[in-house]
Coordinates of C-alpha atoms in Angstrom, one line a residue:
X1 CA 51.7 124.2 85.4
X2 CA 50.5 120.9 85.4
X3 CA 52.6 119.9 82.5
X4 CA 55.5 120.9 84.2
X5 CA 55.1 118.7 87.4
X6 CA 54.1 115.8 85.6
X7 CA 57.4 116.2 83.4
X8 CA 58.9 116.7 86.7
X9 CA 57.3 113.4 88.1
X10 CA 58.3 111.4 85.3
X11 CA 61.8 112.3 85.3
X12 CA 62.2 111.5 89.1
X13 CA 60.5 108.2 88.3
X14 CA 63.0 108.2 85.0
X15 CA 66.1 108.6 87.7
X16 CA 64.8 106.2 90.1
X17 CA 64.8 103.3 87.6
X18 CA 68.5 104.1 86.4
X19 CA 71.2 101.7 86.9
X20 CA 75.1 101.5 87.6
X21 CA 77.4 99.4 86.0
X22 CA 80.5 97.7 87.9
X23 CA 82.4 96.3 85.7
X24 CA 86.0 94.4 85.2
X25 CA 87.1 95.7 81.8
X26 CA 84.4 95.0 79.4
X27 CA 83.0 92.4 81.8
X28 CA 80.2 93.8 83.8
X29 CA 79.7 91.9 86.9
X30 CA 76.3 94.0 88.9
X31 CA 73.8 96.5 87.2
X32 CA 72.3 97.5 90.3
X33 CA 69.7 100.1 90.9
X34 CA 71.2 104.0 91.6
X35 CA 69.9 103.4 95.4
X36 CA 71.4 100.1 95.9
X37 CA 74.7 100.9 94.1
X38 CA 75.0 104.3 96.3
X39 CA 74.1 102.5 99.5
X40 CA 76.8 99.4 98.6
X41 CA 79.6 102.0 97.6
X42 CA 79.4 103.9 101.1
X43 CA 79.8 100.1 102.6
X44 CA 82.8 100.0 100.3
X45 CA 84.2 103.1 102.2
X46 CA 83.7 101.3 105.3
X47 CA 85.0 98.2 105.0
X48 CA 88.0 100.2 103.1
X49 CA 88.8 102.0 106.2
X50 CA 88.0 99.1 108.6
X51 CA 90.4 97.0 106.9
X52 CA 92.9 99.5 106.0
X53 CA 93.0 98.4 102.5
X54 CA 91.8 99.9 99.6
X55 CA 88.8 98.2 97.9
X56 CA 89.9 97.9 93.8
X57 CA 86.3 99.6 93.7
X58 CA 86.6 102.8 91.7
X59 CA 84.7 105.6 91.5
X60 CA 81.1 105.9 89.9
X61 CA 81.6 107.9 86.8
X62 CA 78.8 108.4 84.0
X63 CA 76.9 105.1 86.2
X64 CA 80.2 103.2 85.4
X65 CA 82.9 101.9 87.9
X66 CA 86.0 99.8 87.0
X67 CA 87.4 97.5 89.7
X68 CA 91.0 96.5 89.9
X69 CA 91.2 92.8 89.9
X70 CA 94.5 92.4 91.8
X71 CA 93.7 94.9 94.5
X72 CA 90.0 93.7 94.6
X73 CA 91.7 90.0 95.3
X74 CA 93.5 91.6 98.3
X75 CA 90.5 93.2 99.7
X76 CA 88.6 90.2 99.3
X77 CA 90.8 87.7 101.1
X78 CA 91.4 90.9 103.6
X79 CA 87.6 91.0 104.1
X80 CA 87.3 86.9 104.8
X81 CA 90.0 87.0 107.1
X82 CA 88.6 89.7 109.2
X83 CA 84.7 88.0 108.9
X84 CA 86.3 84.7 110.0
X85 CA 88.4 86.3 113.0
X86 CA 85.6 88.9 114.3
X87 CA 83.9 87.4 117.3
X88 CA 81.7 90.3 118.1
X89 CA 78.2 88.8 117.2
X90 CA 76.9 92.1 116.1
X91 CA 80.2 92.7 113.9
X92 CA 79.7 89.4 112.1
X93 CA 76.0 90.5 111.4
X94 CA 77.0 94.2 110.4
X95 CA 79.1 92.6 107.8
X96 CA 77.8 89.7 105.9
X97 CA 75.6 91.2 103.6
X98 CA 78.5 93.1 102.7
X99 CA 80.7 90.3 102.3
X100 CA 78.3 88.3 100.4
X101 CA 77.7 91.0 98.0
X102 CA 81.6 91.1 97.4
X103 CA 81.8 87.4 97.0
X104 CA 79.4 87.8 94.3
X105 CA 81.5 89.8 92.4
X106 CA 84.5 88.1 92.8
X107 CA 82.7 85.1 91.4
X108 CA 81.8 86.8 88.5
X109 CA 85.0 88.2 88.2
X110 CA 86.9 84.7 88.4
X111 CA 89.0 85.7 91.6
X112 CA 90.4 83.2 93.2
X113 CA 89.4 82.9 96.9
X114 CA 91.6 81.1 98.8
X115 CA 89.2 79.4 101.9
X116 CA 92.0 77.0 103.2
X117 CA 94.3 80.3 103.8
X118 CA 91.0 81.1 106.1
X119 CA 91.1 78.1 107.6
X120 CA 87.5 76.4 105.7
X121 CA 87.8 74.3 103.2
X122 CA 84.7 73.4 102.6
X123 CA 85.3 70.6 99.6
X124 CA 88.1 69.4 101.3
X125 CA 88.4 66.2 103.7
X126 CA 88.7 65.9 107.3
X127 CA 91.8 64.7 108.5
X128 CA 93.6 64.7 112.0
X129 CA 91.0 67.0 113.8
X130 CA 90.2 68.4 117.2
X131 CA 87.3 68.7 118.6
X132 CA 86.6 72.3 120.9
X133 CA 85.4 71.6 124.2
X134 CA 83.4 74.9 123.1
X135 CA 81.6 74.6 120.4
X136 CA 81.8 70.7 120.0
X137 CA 83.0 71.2 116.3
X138 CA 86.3 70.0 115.1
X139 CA 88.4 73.5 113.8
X140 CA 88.3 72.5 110.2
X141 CA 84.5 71.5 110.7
X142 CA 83.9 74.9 111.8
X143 CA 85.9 76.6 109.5
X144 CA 83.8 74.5 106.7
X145 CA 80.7 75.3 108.1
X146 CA 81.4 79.0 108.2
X147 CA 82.7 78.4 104.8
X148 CA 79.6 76.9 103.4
X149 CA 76.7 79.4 105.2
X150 CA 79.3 82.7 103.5
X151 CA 79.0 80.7 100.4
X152 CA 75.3 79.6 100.8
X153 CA 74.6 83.3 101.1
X154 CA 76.7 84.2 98.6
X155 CA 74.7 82.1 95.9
X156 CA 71.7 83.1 97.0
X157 CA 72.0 86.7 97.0
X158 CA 73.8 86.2 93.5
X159 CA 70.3 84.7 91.8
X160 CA 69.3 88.2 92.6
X161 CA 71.7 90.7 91.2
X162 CA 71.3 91.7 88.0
X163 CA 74.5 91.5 85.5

């Protein structure tokens, strides 16, 4: 009896160390825990259905998932277009875990993002701007400084996810 439930313990502590691959055809971009992978594939769903768009994130099969690079592009840009358009406060906090996480791999996976199509250019120079009796901020200005905190975010949350 006793053998049996510490068999039993170790293969729940076995399970709990296990990983999932996502990966771009031989390429694998995250090798995140079971926990982590479940938790960021049900974010996946949601953004999916937010945006209307499907992800390029397939299904989990033997702890591998392929993603489609072409749609994946299309969600991605999809995804920074709706987090630099969503004014809700609580929506933009909601979601930019999510959309760092997916910047990460898109990094990884060498797709291009296009930040001036999002207005932010971040590397770019300043030219003919006005300022927002708002915020203060010229419209490129914020759409850098948006640009740089995703990316900021991005790069640090990147140092932490396994390959």
């Amino acid at each position: 009896m006793i053998q049996l439930d510490t068999l039993a313990c170790h293969d729940q502590l076995k399970g709990s160390a296990m990983s999932q691959y996502f990966d771009m055809g031989n390429e694998t971009l995250w090798n995140p825990s079971n926990g982590v992978s479940r938790m960021f594939q049900r974010q996946v769903a949601v953004f999916e259905a937010e945006l209307d768009l499907p992800s390029g994130i397939g299904s989990m099969e033997n702890d591998e998932c392929q993603i489609s690079p072409d749609t994946f592009e299309t969600f991605v840009n999809a995804l920074l277009a709706k987090h630099r358009s969503a004014s809700p406060s609580v929506w933009l906090a909601l979601s930019e875990g999510f959309t760092a996480t997916v910047l990460v791999l898109a990094e990884r996976a060498a797709i291009k993002v296009d930040w001036s199509r999002h207005g932010a250019a971040p590397e770019g120079p300043l030219q003919d701007v006005q300022v927002s009796t708002v915020t203060g901020m010229s419209a490129p200005a914020e759409g850098a400084a948006w640009a740089a905190g995703l990316r900021e975010k991005a790069q640090e949350l990147g140092r932490r996810m396994p390959r």
